[in-house]
Amino acid sequence: MKKLTLTLLCALSIISLSAQGYQPSEEVRKSQKEFAEDRFGIFIHWGIYSMFAQGEWYLQNAGLNRDEYAKAADAFYPHRFNAQEWVAAIKASGAKYICITSRHHDSFSMWDTAESEFDIVDATPFKRDVLKELADACEKQDIALHFYYSHADWSRDDYPRGRTGYWVTGRDKEKISWESYYNFMNRQITELLTNYGKIRAIWFDGWWDHDEDPAPFDWQLDEQYALVHSLQPGCLVANNHHQTPFEGEDIQIFERDLPGENSHGLSGQSISRLPLETCQTMNGMWGYKVADQDYKSTRTLVRYLVSAAGKGANLLLNVGPQPNGELPATAVERMKEMGEWLAANGQTVYATEAGDVKPQEWGCTTRKGDRLFVHIFELEQDAIYLPLECKVVEAKEFGTNKPVKFQKVSGGILLECGQVSDSTDYIVELRTK
Ligand code: GLC
């Protein structure tokens, strides 16, 4: 009886905790701070979809039969996978964290889950728990690890179907059961947050699958978020729902656009006060796509990272590993070059906040303490006007410390940079009071 009362009390307190007035714990606030200081992470989309080399939506886009698609698992043998090498290449980019797809919309789990046979250990000849190997390598090389986890599922019978995955065939409609699916997810999340060491964030995706339902779909997020926080109090909850953050979330995500921009139609939501992150592809796809060799240049990627920092946001830059387990050579090269740039200029990006001057045609600004960094990408004229409320006491080229002339004018300063020497990002450091 005593035990029962205690269980009931616990359950009630979880429900009331999850219900309203979410206050991030001290552990969450610590992770939020670390996360925001990192500014740069690498996203990894990897699963059996990489075998088809058509991106991670292939199952749905091609309208395949789920059992035929699942046969790819039996041939998935990424013999060149080496977690230590991956982490080393990622660290060389200057990124401070990795977010990897633990289970994407196709339902395939990249770890040895007890909740399904459709996973990398039970369903492939490879039989290695790649998340475990990656978690160990991350710990060894001291880089934070985040898990992407899909809410939407295109293969399971019990998942209540939404507006995507519609063309996938072979599922049994009779077996749809939200309760079964929800419990399955929570048990998987429990595994991920119990057996893989410290996980700094869970990155949910797929809420949008039910955003056009005639009646609001209840994902029971409150309880799920409370579960995450109860398993690892410092684990950040993120959800790529393309909405203004919901109660219980600890960071805000933007997809393919910087906060406040919306060129892809996924980022119209308002900007919250939570730490921000924009995820972006290095080429055009998240999962490996053989035809897509259209990689952004290092200059474009560096500018994107700096522009994110100029908006007070992190960049989560994606790499889609090959079916053989290697990171594409072009991606490795881009990461190396970004790392070289960051080794020289990282001070103007890591642990900064959005600068006083909002992003402009010519570039953007970041701030750290009394230093304001002016990042100039393209300059048509010889001088730029910076509207500033603070007083500028010194202006110099970042790196060389060569003085840069400036004039005090009404409402700010005129920075006379003349010919801008660096074509990626010419940085002027201002000391302000
Ligand atoms: C979208 C896509 C998904 C991808 C994600 C990354 O939600 O559905 O394939 O993983 O964006 O941001």
Coordinates of C-alpha atoms and ligand atoms in Angstrom, one line a residue:
M1 CA 0.0 0.0 0.0
K2 CA 2.8 2.3 1.0
K3 CA 4.6 1.5 -2.2
L4 CA 1.5 2.2 -4.2
T5 CA 0.9 5.6 -2.6
L6 CA 4.5 6.5 -3.3
T7 CA 4.2 5.5 -7.0
L8 CA 1.0 7.5 -7.3
L9 CA 2.6 10.5 -5.6
C10 CA 5.6 10.3 -8.0
A11 CA 3.3 10.0 -11.0
L12 CA 1.2 13.0 -9.9
S13 CA 4.3 15.1 -9.3
I14 CA 5.6 14.3 -12.8
I15 CA 2.3 15.3 -14.3
S16 CA 2.1 18.5 -12.3
L17 CA 5.8 19.3 -13.1
S18 CA 5.1 18.8 -16.7
A19 CA 1.9 20.6 -16.9
Q20 CA 2.6 24.3 -16.6
G21 CA 5.1 27.0 -15.7
Y22 CA 8.2 25.2 -16.9
Q23 CA 11.3 26.6 -15.2
P24 CA 14.6 25.3 -16.6
S25 CA 16.6 23.7 -13.9
E26 CA 20.1 24.8 -12.9
E27 CA 21.5 21.9 -15.0
V28 CA 19.5 22.9 -18.0
R29 CA 20.7 26.5 -17.7
K30 CA 24.3 25.3 -17.5
S31 CA 23.8 23.3 -20.7
Q32 CA 22.1 26.2 -22.4
K33 CA 25.1 28.4 -21.6
E34 CA 27.6 25.9 -22.9
F35 CA 25.5 25.3 -25.9
A36 CA 25.3 29.0 -26.8
E37 CA 29.0 29.4 -26.3
D38 CA 29.8 26.6 -28.7
R39 CA 28.2 28.4 -31.7
F40 CA 29.1 25.5 -34.1
G41 CA 28.0 21.9 -34.3
I42 CA 28.0 19.2 -37.0
F43 CA 24.8 17.4 -37.9
I44 CA 25.0 13.8 -39.1
H45 CA 22.2 12.2 -41.1
W46 CA 23.0 8.5 -41.4
G47 CA 20.9 5.4 -41.7
I48 CA 20.0 2.7 -44.2
Y49 CA 18.6 5.4 -46.5
S50 CA 22.2 6.2 -47.3
M51 CA 22.4 2.9 -49.2
F52 CA 19.9 4.1 -51.7
A53 CA 21.9 7.4 -52.0
Q54 CA 18.8 9.5 -52.6
G55 CA 18.5 11.4 -49.3
E56 CA 16.7 10.4 -46.1
W57 CA 13.2 10.9 -47.5
Y58 CA 13.6 8.2 -50.2
L59 CA 11.1 5.7 -48.6
Q60 CA 8.3 8.2 -48.7
N61 CA 9.3 10.2 -51.8
A62 CA 9.5 7.0 -53.9
G63 CA 6.4 5.6 -52.3
L64 CA 8.1 2.3 -51.5
N65 CA 6.8 -0.8 -49.8
R66 CA 8.3 -0.6 -46.3
D67 CA 9.3 -4.3 -46.3
E68 CA 11.1 -4.0 -49.6
Y69 CA 12.9 -0.9 -48.3
A70 CA 13.8 -2.6 -45.1
K71 CA 15.8 -5.3 -47.1
A72 CA 18.6 -2.7 -47.4
A73 CA 19.3 -3.3 -43.8
D74 CA 20.5 -6.8 -44.6
A75 CA 23.2 -5.4 -46.8
F76 CA 24.2 -2.5 -44.7
Y77 CA 27.8 -3.1 -43.9
P78 CA 29.6 0.3 -43.5
H79 CA 33.0 -1.3 -43.1
R80 CA 34.9 2.0 -43.3
F81 CA 33.0 3.5 -40.3
N82 CA 35.5 4.6 -37.7
A83 CA 34.0 6.7 -34.9
Q84 CA 37.4 8.1 -33.7
E85 CA 38.1 9.3 -37.3
W86 CA 34.7 10.9 -37.6
V87 CA 35.1 12.8 -34.4
A88 CA 38.6 13.9 -35.2
A89 CA 37.5 15.2 -38.6
I90 CA 34.5 17.0 -37.0
K91 CA 36.7 18.5 -34.3
A92 CA 39.1 19.7 -37.0
S93 CA 36.2 21.8 -38.3
G94 CA 36.2 23.8 -35.0
A95 CA 32.7 22.4 -34.2
K96 CA 32.0 21.8 -30.5
Y97 CA 29.2 19.3 -30.7
I98 CA 27.7 16.5 -32.9
C99 CA 24.1 15.8 -33.4
I100 CA 23.4 12.4 -35.1
T101 CA 20.2 10.8 -36.3
S102 CA 19.4 8.0 -33.8
R103 CA 16.2 7.1 -35.6
H104 CA 14.8 8.9 -38.6
H105 CA 11.4 8.9 -40.2
D106 CA 12.0 5.5 -41.8
S107 CA 12.0 4.0 -38.3
F108 CA 15.5 2.4 -38.5
S109 CA 17.4 2.7 -35.2
M110 CA 21.1 3.3 -35.3
W111 CA 21.7 1.6 -31.9
D112 CA 21.0 -1.7 -30.3
T113 CA 17.5 -1.0 -29.2
A114 CA 15.5 -3.6 -27.3
E115 CA 12.3 -2.1 -28.6
S116 CA 12.6 -3.2 -32.3
E117 CA 14.5 -5.6 -34.4
F118 CA 14.8 -3.0 -37.1
D119 CA 18.1 -1.7 -35.9
I120 CA 21.8 -1.7 -36.8
V121 CA 22.7 -4.5 -34.5
D122 CA 19.8 -6.9 -35.1
A123 CA 19.0 -6.2 -38.8
T124 CA 22.4 -5.7 -40.4
P125 CA 25.4 -7.9 -41.0
F126 CA 27.5 -5.1 -39.5
K127 CA 26.1 -5.7 -36.0
R128 CA 27.9 -2.8 -34.4
D129 CA 26.2 -0.2 -32.2
V130 CA 27.4 2.9 -34.0
L131 CA 25.9 5.3 -31.5
K132 CA 27.8 3.6 -28.7
E133 CA 31.1 3.8 -30.7
L134 CA 30.4 7.4 -31.4
A135 CA 29.4 8.2 -27.8
D136 CA 32.7 6.7 -26.6
A137 CA 34.7 8.6 -29.2
C138 CA 33.0 11.9 -28.3
E139 CA 33.8 11.3 -24.7
K140 CA 37.4 10.5 -25.4
Q141 CA 37.8 13.5 -27.7
D142 CA 35.7 15.8 -25.5
I143 CA 33.0 16.9 -27.8
A144 CA 29.3 17.2 -26.8
L145 CA 26.8 14.7 -28.2
H146 CA 23.2 15.4 -29.2
F147 CA 20.7 12.8 -30.5
Y148 CA 18.2 13.6 -33.3
Y149 CA 15.0 11.5 -32.7
S150 CA 12.1 11.4 -35.1
H151 CA 8.6 11.6 -33.8
A152 CA 7.2 10.8 -37.2
D153 CA 7.5 7.2 -38.4
W154 CA 6.8 5.8 -41.9
S155 CA 7.2 2.1 -41.2
R156 CA 5.7 1.1 -37.9
D157 CA 2.1 -0.2 -37.9
D158 CA 1.2 1.5 -34.6
Y159 CA 2.2 5.1 -35.7
P160 CA -0.9 7.2 -36.3
R161 CA -0.3 8.4 -39.9
G162 CA 0.1 12.0 -40.6
R163 CA 0.5 14.1 -43.8
T164 CA 3.9 12.5 -44.8
G165 CA 4.8 8.9 -45.4
Y166 CA 1.4 8.7 -47.1
W167 CA 2.6 6.7 -50.1
V168 CA 4.6 4.2 -48.1
T169 CA 2.8 0.9 -48.5
G170 CA 2.8 -2.4 -46.5
R171 CA 1.6 -1.0 -43.2
D172 CA -1.4 -2.5 -41.3
K173 CA -3.9 0.2 -40.6
E174 CA -5.7 -2.0 -38.1
K175 CA -2.7 -1.8 -35.8
I176 CA -2.5 1.9 -35.4
S177 CA -2.3 2.7 -31.7
W178 CA -1.0 6.0 -30.3
E179 CA -0.6 4.5 -26.9
S180 CA 1.6 1.7 -28.2
Y181 CA 3.7 4.1 -30.3
Y182 CA 4.1 6.7 -27.5
N183 CA 5.3 4.1 -25.1
F184 CA 7.7 2.7 -27.6
M185 CA 9.2 6.2 -28.2
N186 CA 9.5 6.8 -24.5
R187 CA 11.2 3.5 -23.9
Q188 CA 13.7 4.2 -26.7
I189 CA 14.4 7.7 -25.3
T190 CA 15.0 6.0 -22.0
E191 CA 17.6 3.7 -23.6
L192 CA 19.3 6.7 -25.4
L193 CA 19.5 8.6 -22.2
T194 CA 20.6 5.7 -20.0
N195 CA 23.2 3.8 -22.0
Y196 CA 25.2 6.3 -24.0
G197 CA 26.7 8.6 -21.3
K198 CA 26.0 12.3 -21.2
I199 CA 23.7 13.4 -24.0
R200 CA 23.5 17.2 -24.1
A201 CA 20.4 17.5 -26.2
I202 CA 17.5 15.5 -27.7
W203 CA 16.6 17.0 -31.1
F204 CA 13.0 16.0 -31.9
D205 CA 11.7 16.2 -35.5
G206 CA 8.4 15.3 -37.2
W207 CA 5.8 17.1 -35.1
W208 CA 4.8 18.8 -38.3
D209 CA 3.5 15.5 -39.6
H210 CA 0.2 16.2 -37.8
D211 CA 0.1 20.0 -38.1
E212 CA -2.8 19.8 -40.7
D213 CA -5.0 17.4 -38.7
P214 CA -8.6 18.6 -38.5
A215 CA -8.4 18.4 -34.7
P216 CA -5.1 19.3 -32.8
F217 CA -3.0 16.1 -32.4
D218 CA -1.8 15.6 -28.8
W219 CA 1.8 14.4 -28.9
Q220 CA 1.9 14.4 -25.1
L221 CA 5.1 16.4 -25.2
D222 CA 4.9 17.6 -21.7
E223 CA 5.3 14.1 -20.2
Q224 CA 8.0 13.2 -22.8
Y225 CA 10.0 16.4 -22.1
A226 CA 9.7 15.7 -18.3
L227 CA 11.0 12.2 -19.0
V228 CA 14.0 13.6 -20.8
H229 CA 14.8 16.0 -17.9
S230 CA 14.2 13.3 -15.3
L231 CA 16.6 10.9 -17.0
Q232 CA 19.3 13.5 -17.6
P233 CA 18.6 16.8 -15.8
G234 CA 21.0 18.8 -18.0
C235 CA 19.7 17.4 -21.3
L236 CA 18.3 20.1 -23.5
V237 CA 15.0 19.5 -25.3
A238 CA 14.8 20.8 -28.8
N239 CA 12.0 20.3 -31.3
N240 CA 12.2 21.1 -35.0
H241 CA 8.4 21.8 -35.2
H242 CA 9.0 25.2 -37.0
Q243 CA 6.8 26.9 -34.4
T244 CA 7.7 29.3 -31.6
P245 CA 9.0 27.1 -28.8
F246 CA 6.6 25.2 -26.6
E247 CA 6.7 24.9 -22.9
G248 CA 9.4 22.6 -21.7
E249 CA 11.8 23.3 -24.6
D250 CA 15.3 24.6 -23.9
I251 CA 16.6 25.8 -27.3
Q252 CA 14.9 27.1 -30.4
I253 CA 15.6 25.5 -33.8
F254 CA 15.4 27.1 -37.3
E255 CA 15.7 24.9 -40.4
R256 CA 17.6 26.1 -43.4
D257 CA 17.3 29.8 -42.5
L258 CA 18.8 32.1 -40.0
P259 CA 16.5 33.4 -37.3
G260 CA 14.3 36.1 -38.8
E261 CA 14.8 35.0 -42.4
N262 CA 12.5 32.6 -44.2
S263 CA 13.7 31.8 -47.7
H264 CA 12.7 28.1 -47.4
G265 CA 9.2 28.6 -45.8
L266 CA 10.1 26.7 -42.7
S267 CA 11.1 29.5 -40.4
G268 CA 8.3 32.0 -40.1
Q269 CA 8.1 31.6 -36.3
S270 CA 9.0 34.4 -34.0
I271 CA 12.3 34.4 -32.2
S272 CA 12.2 33.4 -28.6
R273 CA 14.7 34.2 -25.8
L274 CA 16.0 30.7 -25.8
P275 CA 19.4 29.8 -27.2
L276 CA 19.0 29.6 -31.0
E277 CA 20.3 27.1 -33.6
T278 CA 20.0 27.0 -37.4
C279 CA 20.5 23.8 -39.1
Q280 CA 21.8 23.9 -42.7
T281 CA 23.0 21.4 -45.3
M282 CA 26.5 21.5 -46.7
N283 CA 25.2 20.5 -50.2
G284 CA 21.5 20.3 -50.7
M285 CA 20.4 17.2 -48.8
W286 CA 20.6 15.9 -45.3
G287 CA 21.1 12.2 -46.0
Y288 CA 23.7 11.1 -48.5
K289 CA 22.6 11.7 -52.1
V290 CA 24.9 10.5 -54.8
A291 CA 23.8 13.1 -57.4
D292 CA 24.2 16.0 -55.1
Q293 CA 27.8 17.2 -55.3
D294 CA 26.8 20.8 -55.1
Y295 CA 28.7 21.7 -52.0
K296 CA 28.7 25.3 -50.7
S297 CA 32.2 26.8 -50.8
T298 CA 34.2 27.2 -47.6
R299 CA 33.8 31.0 -47.9
T300 CA 30.0 30.7 -48.0
L301 CA 30.0 28.3 -45.1
V302 CA 32.2 30.5 -42.9
R303 CA 30.1 33.5 -43.7
Y304 CA 27.0 31.5 -42.8
L305 CA 28.5 30.5 -39.5
V306 CA 29.5 34.1 -38.8
S307 CA 26.1 35.4 -39.8
A308 CA 24.4 32.9 -37.5
A309 CA 26.7 34.2 -34.7
G310 CA 25.7 37.8 -35.7
K311 CA 22.1 36.8 -34.9
G312 CA 23.1 35.2 -31.7
A313 CA 22.5 31.7 -33.1
N314 CA 24.5 28.5 -33.5
L315 CA 25.1 26.8 -36.8
L316 CA 24.4 23.1 -37.0
L317 CA 26.0 22.1 -40.3
N318 CA 25.0 18.8 -41.9
V319 CA 27.2 16.1 -43.3
G320 CA 25.6 12.9 -44.9
P321 CA 28.0 10.0 -44.5
Q322 CA 28.3 7.5 -47.3
P323 CA 26.9 3.9 -47.1
N324 CA 30.4 2.6 -46.6
G325 CA 30.7 4.6 -43.4
E326 CA 33.0 7.3 -44.6
L327 CA 32.3 11.0 -44.4
P328 CA 32.3 12.4 -48.0
A329 CA 35.8 13.7 -48.9
T330 CA 34.4 17.1 -49.9
A331 CA 32.7 17.5 -46.6
V332 CA 35.9 16.6 -44.8
E333 CA 37.8 19.1 -46.8
R334 CA 35.2 21.9 -46.1
M335 CA 35.4 21.0 -42.4
K336 CA 39.1 21.2 -42.4
E337 CA 39.1 24.6 -44.1
M338 CA 36.5 26.0 -41.7
G339 CA 38.6 24.8 -38.8
E340 CA 41.6 26.6 -40.2
W341 CA 39.6 29.8 -40.4
L342 CA 38.2 29.3 -36.9
A343 CA 41.7 28.6 -35.5
A344 CA 42.6 32.1 -36.5
N345 CA 39.3 33.9 -36.0
G346 CA 37.3 31.8 -33.6
Q347 CA 37.6 34.4 -30.9
T348 CA 35.2 36.5 -32.8
V349 CA 32.6 33.7 -33.0
Y350 CA 32.8 31.3 -30.0
A351 CA 31.1 32.6 -26.8
T352 CA 30.0 35.8 -28.5
E353 CA 26.6 37.3 -28.6
A354 CA 24.8 39.1 -31.4
G355 CA 26.5 42.4 -32.0
D356 CA 25.0 45.9 -31.4
V357 CA 24.5 46.5 -35.1
K358 CA 22.0 44.2 -36.7
P359 CA 23.1 42.3 -39.8
Q360 CA 23.6 44.5 -42.9
E361 CA 24.2 44.1 -46.6
W362 CA 28.0 44.2 -45.9
G363 CA 28.1 41.7 -43.1
C364 CA 27.3 41.6 -39.4
T365 CA 28.6 42.2 -35.9
T366 CA 29.3 40.0 -32.8
R367 CA 30.2 41.1 -29.3
K368 CA 32.3 39.6 -26.5
G369 CA 32.5 41.9 -23.4
D370 CA 33.9 45.3 -24.4
R371 CA 35.0 44.0 -27.8
L372 CA 32.7 44.5 -30.8
F373 CA 33.7 42.6 -33.9
V374 CA 32.6 44.0 -37.2
H375 CA 32.6 41.2 -39.9
I376 CA 32.8 42.7 -43.4
F377 CA 32.0 40.2 -46.2
E378 CA 31.5 42.6 -49.1
L379 CA 32.1 46.3 -49.2
E380 CA 31.1 48.5 -52.1
Q381 CA 32.2 51.8 -50.5
D382 CA 35.4 52.7 -48.5
A383 CA 33.6 53.4 -45.2
I384 CA 30.7 52.1 -43.3
Y385 CA 28.3 53.8 -40.9
L386 CA 27.7 51.9 -37.6
P387 CA 24.8 53.1 -35.5
L388 CA 26.1 52.7 -32.0
E389 CA 25.0 53.8 -28.5
C390 CA 28.3 52.9 -26.9
K391 CA 31.6 54.9 -27.2
V392 CA 34.3 53.5 -29.4
V393 CA 37.8 54.0 -28.0
E394 CA 39.8 52.0 -30.4
A395 CA 39.5 50.3 -33.8
K396 CA 41.9 47.8 -35.3
E397 CA 42.1 45.0 -37.7
F398 CA 41.5 41.7 -36.0
G399 CA 44.6 39.5 -36.2
T400 CA 47.1 42.1 -37.3
N401 CA 46.1 44.8 -34.8
K402 CA 46.7 47.4 -37.5
P403 CA 44.7 50.6 -36.5
V404 CA 41.6 51.3 -38.5
K405 CA 40.5 54.9 -38.8
F406 CA 37.1 56.0 -37.6
Q407 CA 35.2 59.2 -37.1
K408 CA 32.5 59.9 -34.5
V409 CA 29.4 61.0 -36.3
S410 CA 25.8 61.6 -35.2
G411 CA 24.4 58.4 -33.7
G412 CA 27.5 56.3 -34.2
I413 CA 30.8 56.0 -36.0
L414 CA 32.0 56.0 -39.6
L415 CA 34.5 53.2 -40.0
E416 CA 37.0 54.0 -42.7
C417 CA 38.2 50.5 -43.7
G418 CA 39.3 51.4 -47.2
Q419 CA 40.2 48.4 -49.3
V420 CA 39.1 45.3 -47.5
S421 CA 41.9 42.8 -47.6
D422 CA 40.4 39.4 -46.7
S423 CA 37.7 38.1 -49.1
T424 CA 36.1 35.7 -46.6
D425 CA 35.5 38.0 -43.6
Y426 CA 37.5 41.1 -42.9
I427 CA 37.2 41.7 -39.2
V428 CA 37.6 45.0 -37.4
E429 CA 37.7 44.8 -33.6
L430 CA 36.3 47.8 -31.8
R431 CA 36.9 48.5 -28.1
T432 CA 33.9 50.1 -26.6
K433 CA 32.8 51.8 -23.4
Ligands
GLC1 C1 13.3 18.0 -41.9 C2 13.3 16.7 -42.6 C3 14.4 15.8 -42.2 C4 15.6 16.4 -41.7 C5 15.4 17.6 -40.9 C6 16.7 18.3 -40.6 O1 12.5 18.0 -40.8 O2 12.1 16.0 -42.5 O3 14.6 14.8 -43.1 O4 16.2 15.4 -40.8 O5 14.6 18.5 -41.5 O6 16.5 19.6 -40.1

